[in-house]
Coordinates of C-alpha atoms in Angstrom, one line a residue:
X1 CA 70.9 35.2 -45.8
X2 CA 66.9 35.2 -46.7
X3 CA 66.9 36.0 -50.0
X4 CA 64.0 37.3 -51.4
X5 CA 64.0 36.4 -54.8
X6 CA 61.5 39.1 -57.1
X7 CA 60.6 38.0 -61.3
X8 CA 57.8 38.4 -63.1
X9 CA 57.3 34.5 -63.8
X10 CA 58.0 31.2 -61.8
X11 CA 58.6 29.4 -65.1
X12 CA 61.0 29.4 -68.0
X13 CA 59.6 31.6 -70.5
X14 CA 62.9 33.6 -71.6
X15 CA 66.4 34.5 -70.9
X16 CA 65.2 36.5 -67.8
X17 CA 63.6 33.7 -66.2
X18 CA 66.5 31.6 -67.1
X19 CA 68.9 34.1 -65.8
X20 CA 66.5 34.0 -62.9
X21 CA 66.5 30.6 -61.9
X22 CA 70.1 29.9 -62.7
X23 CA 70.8 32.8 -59.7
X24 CA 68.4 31.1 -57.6
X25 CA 70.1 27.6 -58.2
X26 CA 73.7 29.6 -57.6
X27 CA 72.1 31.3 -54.5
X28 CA 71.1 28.1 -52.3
X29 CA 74.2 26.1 -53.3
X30 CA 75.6 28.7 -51.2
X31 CA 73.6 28.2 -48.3
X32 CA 71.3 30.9 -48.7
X33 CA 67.5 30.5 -47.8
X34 CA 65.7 31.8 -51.1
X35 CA 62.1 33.6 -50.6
X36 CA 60.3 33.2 -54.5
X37 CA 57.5 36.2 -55.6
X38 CA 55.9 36.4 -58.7
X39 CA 52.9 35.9 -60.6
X40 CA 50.0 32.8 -60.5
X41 CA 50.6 30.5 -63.2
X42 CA 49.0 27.1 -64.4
X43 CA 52.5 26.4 -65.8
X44 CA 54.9 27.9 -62.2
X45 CA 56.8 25.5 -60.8
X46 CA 55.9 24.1 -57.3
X47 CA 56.7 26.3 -54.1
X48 CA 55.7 26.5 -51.0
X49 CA 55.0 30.7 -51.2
X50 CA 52.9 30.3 -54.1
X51 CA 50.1 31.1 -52.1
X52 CA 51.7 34.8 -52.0
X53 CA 52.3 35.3 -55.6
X54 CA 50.5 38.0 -57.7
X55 CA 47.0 36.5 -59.1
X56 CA 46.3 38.4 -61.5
X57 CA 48.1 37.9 -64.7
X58 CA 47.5 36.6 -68.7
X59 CA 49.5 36.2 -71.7
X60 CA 48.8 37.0 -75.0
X61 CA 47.5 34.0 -76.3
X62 CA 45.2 33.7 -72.7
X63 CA 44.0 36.7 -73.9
X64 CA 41.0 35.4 -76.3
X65 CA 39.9 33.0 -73.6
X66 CA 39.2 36.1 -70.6
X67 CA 36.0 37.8 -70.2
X68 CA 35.6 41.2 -70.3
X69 CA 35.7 41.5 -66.5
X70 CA 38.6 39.9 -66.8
X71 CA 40.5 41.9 -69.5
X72 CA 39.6 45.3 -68.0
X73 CA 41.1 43.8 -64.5
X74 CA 44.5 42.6 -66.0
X75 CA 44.7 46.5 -67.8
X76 CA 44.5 48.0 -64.9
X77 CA 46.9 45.8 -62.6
X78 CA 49.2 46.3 -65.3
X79 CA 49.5 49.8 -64.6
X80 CA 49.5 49.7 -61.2
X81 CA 49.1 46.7 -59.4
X82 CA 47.2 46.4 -55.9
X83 CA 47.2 42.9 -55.8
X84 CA 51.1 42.5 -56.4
X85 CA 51.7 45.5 -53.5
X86 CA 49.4 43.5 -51.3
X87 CA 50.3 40.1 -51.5
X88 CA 54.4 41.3 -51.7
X89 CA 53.7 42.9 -47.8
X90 CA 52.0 39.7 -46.7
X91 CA 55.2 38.1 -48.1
X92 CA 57.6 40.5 -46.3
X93 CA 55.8 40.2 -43.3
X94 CA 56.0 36.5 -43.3
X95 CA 59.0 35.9 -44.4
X96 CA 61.2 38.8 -43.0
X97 CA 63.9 38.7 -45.6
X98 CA 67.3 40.2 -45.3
X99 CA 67.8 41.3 -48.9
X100 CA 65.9 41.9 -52.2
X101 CA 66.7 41.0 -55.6
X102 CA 64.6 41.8 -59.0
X103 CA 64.2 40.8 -62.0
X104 CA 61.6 41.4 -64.3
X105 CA 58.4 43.1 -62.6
X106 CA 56.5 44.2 -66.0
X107 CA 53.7 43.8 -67.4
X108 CA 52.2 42.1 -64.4
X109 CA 54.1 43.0 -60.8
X110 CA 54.4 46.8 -61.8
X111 CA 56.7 49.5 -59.9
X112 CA 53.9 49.1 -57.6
X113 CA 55.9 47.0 -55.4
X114 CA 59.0 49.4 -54.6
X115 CA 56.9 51.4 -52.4
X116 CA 56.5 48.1 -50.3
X117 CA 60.1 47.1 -50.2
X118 CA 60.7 51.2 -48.9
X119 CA 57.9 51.1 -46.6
X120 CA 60.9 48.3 -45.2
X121 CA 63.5 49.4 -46.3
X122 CA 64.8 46.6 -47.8
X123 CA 68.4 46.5 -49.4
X124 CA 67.3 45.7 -53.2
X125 CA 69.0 44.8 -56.3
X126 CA 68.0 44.9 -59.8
X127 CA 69.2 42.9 -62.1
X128 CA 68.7 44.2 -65.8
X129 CA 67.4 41.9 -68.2
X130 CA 65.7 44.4 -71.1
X131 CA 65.1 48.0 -71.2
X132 CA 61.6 48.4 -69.9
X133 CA 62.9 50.6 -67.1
X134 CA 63.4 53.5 -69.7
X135 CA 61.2 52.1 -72.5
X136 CA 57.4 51.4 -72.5
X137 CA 58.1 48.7 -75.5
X138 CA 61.3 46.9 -73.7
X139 CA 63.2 47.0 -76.7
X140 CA 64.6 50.7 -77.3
X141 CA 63.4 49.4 -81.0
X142 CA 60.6 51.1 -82.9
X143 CA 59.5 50.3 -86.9
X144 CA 62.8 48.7 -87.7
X145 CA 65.4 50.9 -86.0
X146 CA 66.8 51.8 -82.7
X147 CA 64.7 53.7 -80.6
X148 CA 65.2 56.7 -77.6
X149 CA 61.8 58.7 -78.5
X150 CA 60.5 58.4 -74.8
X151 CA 63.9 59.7 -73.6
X152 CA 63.0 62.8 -71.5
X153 CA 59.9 61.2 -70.1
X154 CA 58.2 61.2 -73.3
X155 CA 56.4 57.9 -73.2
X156 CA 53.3 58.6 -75.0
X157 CA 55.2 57.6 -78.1
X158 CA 54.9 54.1 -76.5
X159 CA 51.1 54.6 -77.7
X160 CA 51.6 56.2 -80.7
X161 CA 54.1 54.1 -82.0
X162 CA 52.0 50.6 -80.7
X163 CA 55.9 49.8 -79.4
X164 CA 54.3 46.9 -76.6
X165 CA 53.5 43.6 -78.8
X166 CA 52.2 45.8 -81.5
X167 CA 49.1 46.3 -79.4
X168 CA 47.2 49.1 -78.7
X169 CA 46.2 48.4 -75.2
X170 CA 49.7 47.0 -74.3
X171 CA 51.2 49.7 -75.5
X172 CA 48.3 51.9 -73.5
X173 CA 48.8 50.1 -69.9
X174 CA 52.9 50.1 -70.5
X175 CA 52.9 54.2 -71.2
X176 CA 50.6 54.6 -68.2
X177 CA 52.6 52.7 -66.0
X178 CA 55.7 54.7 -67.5
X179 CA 54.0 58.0 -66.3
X180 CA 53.0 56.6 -63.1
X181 CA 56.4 55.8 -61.9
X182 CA 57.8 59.0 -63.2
X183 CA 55.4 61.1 -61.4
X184 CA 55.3 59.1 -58.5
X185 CA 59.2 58.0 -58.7
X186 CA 58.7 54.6 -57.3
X187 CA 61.8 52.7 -59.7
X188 CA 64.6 54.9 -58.4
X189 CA 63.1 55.0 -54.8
X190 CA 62.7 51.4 -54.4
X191 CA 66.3 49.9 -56.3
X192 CA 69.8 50.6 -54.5
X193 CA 72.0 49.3 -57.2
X194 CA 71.3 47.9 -60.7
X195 CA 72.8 44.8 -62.2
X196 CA 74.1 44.8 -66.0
X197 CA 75.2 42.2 -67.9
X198 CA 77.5 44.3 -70.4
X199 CA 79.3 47.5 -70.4
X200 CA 76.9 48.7 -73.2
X201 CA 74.2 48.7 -71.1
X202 CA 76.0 50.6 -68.6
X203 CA 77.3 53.5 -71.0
X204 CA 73.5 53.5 -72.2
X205 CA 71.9 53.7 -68.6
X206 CA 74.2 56.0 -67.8
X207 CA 73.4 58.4 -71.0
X208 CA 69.6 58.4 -70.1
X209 CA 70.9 60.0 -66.7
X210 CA 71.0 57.4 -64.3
X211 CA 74.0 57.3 -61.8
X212 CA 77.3 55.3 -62.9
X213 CA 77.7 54.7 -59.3
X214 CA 74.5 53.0 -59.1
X215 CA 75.2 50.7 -61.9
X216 CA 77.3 47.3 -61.5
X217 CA 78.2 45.2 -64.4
X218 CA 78.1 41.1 -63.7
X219 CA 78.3 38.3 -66.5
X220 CA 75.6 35.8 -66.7
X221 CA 75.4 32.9 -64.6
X222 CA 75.1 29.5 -66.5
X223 CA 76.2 26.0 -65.6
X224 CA 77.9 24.2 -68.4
X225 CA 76.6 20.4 -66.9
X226 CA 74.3 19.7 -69.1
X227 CA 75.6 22.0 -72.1
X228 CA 78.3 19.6 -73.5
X229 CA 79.5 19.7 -76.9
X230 CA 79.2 17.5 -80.1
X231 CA 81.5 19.5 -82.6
X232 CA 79.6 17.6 -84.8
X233 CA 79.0 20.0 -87.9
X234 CA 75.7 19.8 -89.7
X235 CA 74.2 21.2 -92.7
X236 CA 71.8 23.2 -92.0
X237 CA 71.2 26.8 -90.0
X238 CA 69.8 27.4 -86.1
X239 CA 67.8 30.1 -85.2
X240 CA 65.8 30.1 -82.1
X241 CA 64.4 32.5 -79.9
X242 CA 61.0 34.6 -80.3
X243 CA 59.2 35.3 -83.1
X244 CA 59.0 39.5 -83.2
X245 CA 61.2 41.7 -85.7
X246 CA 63.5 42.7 -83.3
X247 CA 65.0 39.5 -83.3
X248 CA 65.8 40.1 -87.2
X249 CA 63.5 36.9 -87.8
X250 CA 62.9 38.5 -91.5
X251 CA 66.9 39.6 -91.9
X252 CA 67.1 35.9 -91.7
X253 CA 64.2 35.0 -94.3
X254 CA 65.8 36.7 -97.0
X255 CA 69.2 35.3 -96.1
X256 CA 67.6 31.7 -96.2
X257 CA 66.0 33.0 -99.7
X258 CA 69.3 33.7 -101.5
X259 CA 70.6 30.3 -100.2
X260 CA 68.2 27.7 -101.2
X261 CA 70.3 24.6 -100.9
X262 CA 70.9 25.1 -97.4
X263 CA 69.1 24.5 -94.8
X264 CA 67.3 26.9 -91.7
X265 CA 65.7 25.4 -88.6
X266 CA 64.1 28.2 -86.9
X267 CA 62.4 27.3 -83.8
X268 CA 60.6 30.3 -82.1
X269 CA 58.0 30.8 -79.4
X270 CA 54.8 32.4 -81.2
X271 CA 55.0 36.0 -81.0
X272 CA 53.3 39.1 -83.1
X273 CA 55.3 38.2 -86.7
X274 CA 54.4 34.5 -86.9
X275 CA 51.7 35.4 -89.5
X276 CA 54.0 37.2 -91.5
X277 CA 56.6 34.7 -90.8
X278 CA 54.5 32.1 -92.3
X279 CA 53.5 34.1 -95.1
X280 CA 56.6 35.3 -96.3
X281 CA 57.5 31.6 -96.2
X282 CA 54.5 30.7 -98.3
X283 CA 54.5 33.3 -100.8
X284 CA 58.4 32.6 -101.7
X285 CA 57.8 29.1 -102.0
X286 CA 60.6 28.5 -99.3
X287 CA 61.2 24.7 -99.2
X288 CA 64.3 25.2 -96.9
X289 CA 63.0 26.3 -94.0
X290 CA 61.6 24.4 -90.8
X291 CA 59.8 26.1 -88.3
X292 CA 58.4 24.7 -84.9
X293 CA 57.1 27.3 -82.3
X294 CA 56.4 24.4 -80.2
X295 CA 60.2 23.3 -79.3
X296 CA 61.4 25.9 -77.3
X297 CA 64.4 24.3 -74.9
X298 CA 65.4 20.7 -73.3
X299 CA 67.1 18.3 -74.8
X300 CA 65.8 17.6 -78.3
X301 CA 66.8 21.5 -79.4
X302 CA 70.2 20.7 -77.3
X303 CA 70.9 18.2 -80.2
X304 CA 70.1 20.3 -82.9
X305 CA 71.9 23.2 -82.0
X306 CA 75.1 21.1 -81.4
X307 CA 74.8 19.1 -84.7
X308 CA 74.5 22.1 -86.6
X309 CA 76.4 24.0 -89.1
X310 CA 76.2 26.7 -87.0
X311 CA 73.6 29.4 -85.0
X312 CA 72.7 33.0 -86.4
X313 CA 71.3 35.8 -84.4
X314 CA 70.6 38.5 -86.6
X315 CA 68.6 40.7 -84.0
X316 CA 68.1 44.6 -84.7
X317 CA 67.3 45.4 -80.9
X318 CA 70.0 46.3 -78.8
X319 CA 69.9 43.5 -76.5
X320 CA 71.7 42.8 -73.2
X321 CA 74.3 39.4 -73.4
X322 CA 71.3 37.3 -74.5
X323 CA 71.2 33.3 -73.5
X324 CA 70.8 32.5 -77.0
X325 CA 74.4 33.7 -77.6
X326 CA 75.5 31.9 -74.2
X327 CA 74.4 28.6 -74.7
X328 CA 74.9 28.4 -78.3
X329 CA 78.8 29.1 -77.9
X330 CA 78.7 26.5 -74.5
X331 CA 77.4 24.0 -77.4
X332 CA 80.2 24.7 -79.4
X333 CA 78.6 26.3 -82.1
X334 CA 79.7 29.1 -84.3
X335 CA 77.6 32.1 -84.3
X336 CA 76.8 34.9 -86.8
X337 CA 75.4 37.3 -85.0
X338 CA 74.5 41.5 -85.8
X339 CA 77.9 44.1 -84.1
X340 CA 74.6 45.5 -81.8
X341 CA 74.2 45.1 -78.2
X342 CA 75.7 42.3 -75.9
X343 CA 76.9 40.4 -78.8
X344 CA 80.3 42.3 -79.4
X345 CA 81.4 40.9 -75.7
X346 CA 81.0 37.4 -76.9
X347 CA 81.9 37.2 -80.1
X348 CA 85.1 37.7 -81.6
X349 CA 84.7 38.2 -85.0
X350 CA 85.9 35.3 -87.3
X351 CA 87.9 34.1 -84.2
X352 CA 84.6 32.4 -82.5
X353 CA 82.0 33.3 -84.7
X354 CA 81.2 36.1 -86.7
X355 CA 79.6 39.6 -86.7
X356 CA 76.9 42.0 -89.6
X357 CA 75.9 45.1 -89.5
X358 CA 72.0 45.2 -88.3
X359 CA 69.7 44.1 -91.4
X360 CA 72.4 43.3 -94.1
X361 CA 71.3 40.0 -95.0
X362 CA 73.4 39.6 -98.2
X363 CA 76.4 39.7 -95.3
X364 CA 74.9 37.4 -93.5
X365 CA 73.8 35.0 -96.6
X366 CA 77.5 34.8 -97.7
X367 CA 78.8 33.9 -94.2
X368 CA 76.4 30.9 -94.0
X369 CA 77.7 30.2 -97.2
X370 CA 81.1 30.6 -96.5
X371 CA 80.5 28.0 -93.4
X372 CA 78.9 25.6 -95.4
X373 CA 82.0 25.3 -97.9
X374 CA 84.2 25.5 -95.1
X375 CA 83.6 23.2 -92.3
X376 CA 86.4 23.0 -91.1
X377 CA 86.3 27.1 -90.0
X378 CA 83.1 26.3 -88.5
X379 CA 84.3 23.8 -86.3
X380 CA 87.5 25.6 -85.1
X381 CA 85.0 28.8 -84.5
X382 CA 82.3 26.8 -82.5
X383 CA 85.6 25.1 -80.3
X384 CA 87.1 28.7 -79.9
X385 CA 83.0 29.5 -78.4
X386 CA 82.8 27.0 -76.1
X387 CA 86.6 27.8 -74.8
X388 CA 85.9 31.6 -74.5
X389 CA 82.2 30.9 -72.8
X390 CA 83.9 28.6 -70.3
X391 CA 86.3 31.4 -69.3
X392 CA 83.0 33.9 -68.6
X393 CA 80.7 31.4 -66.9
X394 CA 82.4 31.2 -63.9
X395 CA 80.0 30.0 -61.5
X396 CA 82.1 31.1 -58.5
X397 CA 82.9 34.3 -59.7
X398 CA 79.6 35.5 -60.3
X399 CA 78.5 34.4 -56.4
X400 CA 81.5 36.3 -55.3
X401 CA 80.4 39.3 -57.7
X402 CA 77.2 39.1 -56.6
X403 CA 77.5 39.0 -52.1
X404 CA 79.7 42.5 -53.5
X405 CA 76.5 43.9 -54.7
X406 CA 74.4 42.8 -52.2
X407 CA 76.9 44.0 -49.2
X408 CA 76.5 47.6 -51.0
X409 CA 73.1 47.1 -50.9
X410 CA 73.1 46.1 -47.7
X411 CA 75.6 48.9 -46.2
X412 CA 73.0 51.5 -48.5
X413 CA 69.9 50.7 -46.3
X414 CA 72.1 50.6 -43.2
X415 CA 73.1 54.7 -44.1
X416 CA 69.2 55.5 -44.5
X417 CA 68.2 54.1 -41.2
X418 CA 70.9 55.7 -39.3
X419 CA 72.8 52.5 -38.7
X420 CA 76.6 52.7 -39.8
X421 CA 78.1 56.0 -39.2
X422 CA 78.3 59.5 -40.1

């Protein structure tokens, strides 16, 4: 089949784009000709439809650098986009795939490209990476707690609670781009089934009203060659991932705090709490933390994750089955991880790691310490990880789950053209 392959980025940013490429990688193993769309990047990787992507696009540290021209022209693309509709049809029309599949299309590709794939009617997938397709902010996390205020269609509390990077504008273009899908209704028109990677995202999908038979649930794909364990067990903490409060970055502070003999490595791209990060840090004189927002994957934070004591995820979002979690346990490390989310499907507590409730830090301060006096636990959790992660990445399994979706996808667009029966 033609695949045509639909994310936000053509470079590894996050778990999305990971999740992304490790599909794509998967995909044409199988034989299958895969079409890339996304956004223009200085940092995509090479292909030969880059000419097609989206070019119009900016992260937040771009942001500074644009003119005004420029700014006012990424706001408005990121509510609806022209360019990404555009540039998608001259994609379809030269590429003539056979199926769809979607990742992440916001801030940048906008619903604005399901009316394309419609206007087609291409069999599409979506594969469910955070919540932006209900919430403005992506998180369903709002000032420290768990969030369902725009439940109902009520997305101006994106705005008034600055959900989207803690940004006014952001949070502006993401709550118009919310109303102009609902009103429009260009998500549920343009997706024939939805890809989850845990049952709680399902049961929470399907609570906000969207259709149980529209939702399948498929593990994450990830290939273990190049994720081979040490069971070497260190002395000091891993945290990694991105530097915002719903990843529980400050849950972890204080835990490092009350243990000052041990210590944390936290390695984190920038995001909107590395000021506060760093001043915590400062003002409580904490010697026994490391951070690097630099080191964000390859090799060098391979070794440090698997020669560590063990890997803590204290998030207080409820994610999907985040990579963190993933390659972590395929390292062979222990994880201490908050009972929210995806996490609970991974982690068997104090049989492969262990889990806290969301924000107790105390709890999560004693574990680590716990670990440190008892290597011996940590190494038989982190062994119990990697055995339990090799039983769920299942490279074959996931192809096999995957054609399934696609072949209802497929049979789905067949019924609305009046091809396939009665």
């Amino acid at each position: 089949m033609k695949i045509l392959l639909i994310n936000q980025n053509y470079q590894l940013r996050g778990g999305a784009d990971r999740y992304y490429f490790e599909t794509k990688k998967i995909l044409e193993a199988n034989g299958h000709q895969i079409i890339p769309f996304a956004v223009t990047h200085k940092n995509n990787f090479q292909s030969e439809y880059s000419s097609y992507f989206s070019r119009i696009s900016g992260t937040g540290k771009e942001l500074p650098y644009m003119t005004v021209a420029q700014k006012m022209r990424l706001f408005i693309n990121s509510i609806y986009s022209f360019e990404a509709a555009n540039q998608l049809d001259k994609l379809i029309k030269k590429s003539n795939p056979d199926i769809v599949h979607i990742h992440n299309v916001l801030p940048h590709l906008t619903p604005s490209i399901f009316p394309v794939l419609k206007r087609y009617n291409l069999p599409t997938v979506q594969s469910l990476h955070d919540w932006r397709i209900i919430c403005g902010g992506a998180y369903l996390y709002t000032k420290g707690n768990i969030c369902e205020r725009c439940k109902g269609g009520k997305y101006y509390n994106c705005l008034l609670n600055i959900c989207d990077h803690q940004s006014f504008f952001a949070s502006l273009a993401a709550m118009l781009s919310k109303y102009v899908d609902k009103i429009f209704n260009l998500w549920q028109i343009g997706v024939d089934f939805y890809a989850v990677p845990d049952k709680y995202m399902l049961e929470r999908l399907v609570n906000w009203g969207f259709s149980r038979e529209n939702i399948y649930t498929i593990t994450n794909p990830l290939s273990l060659e190049s994720l081979v364990p040490t069971y070497q067990i260190g002395s000091y903490v891993i945290w990694y991932g991105r530097l915002i409060k719903a990843k529980g970055v400050l849950t972890l502070l204080q835990a490092a705090k009350a243990i000052p003999d041990i210590r944390f490595e936290l390695y984190g791209s920038s995001g909107p709490e590395e000021n506060q990060v760093r001043k915590y840090i400062d003002e409580n004189n904490l010697k026994n933390i490391y951070l690097d927002t630099k080191l964000r994957w390859g090799d060098e934070l391979k070794s440090r994750i698997s020669n560590a004591l063990c890997v803590v995820e204290p998030s207080e979002w409820p994610h999907p089955s985040q990579y963190v979690l993933w390659e972590s346990q395929a390292l062979g490390k222990a994880i201490i991880a908050t009972n929210i989310g995806g996490s609970p499907d991974l982690i068997n507590d104090e049989i492969n790691g262990s889990l806290i409730d969301v924000g107790d830090w105390q709890s999560l301060a004693r574990k680590i310490h716990f670990l440190n006096n008892n290597r011996g636990v940590a190494d038989r959790w982190g062994r119990a990880a990697r055995k339990s992660i090799e039983l769920l990445s299942d490279q074959d399994g996931f192809y096999d789950r995957l054609m399934e979706i696609y072949l209802s996808a497929i049979e789905q667009s067949r019924f609305r053209s009046g091809i396939g029966g009665a």
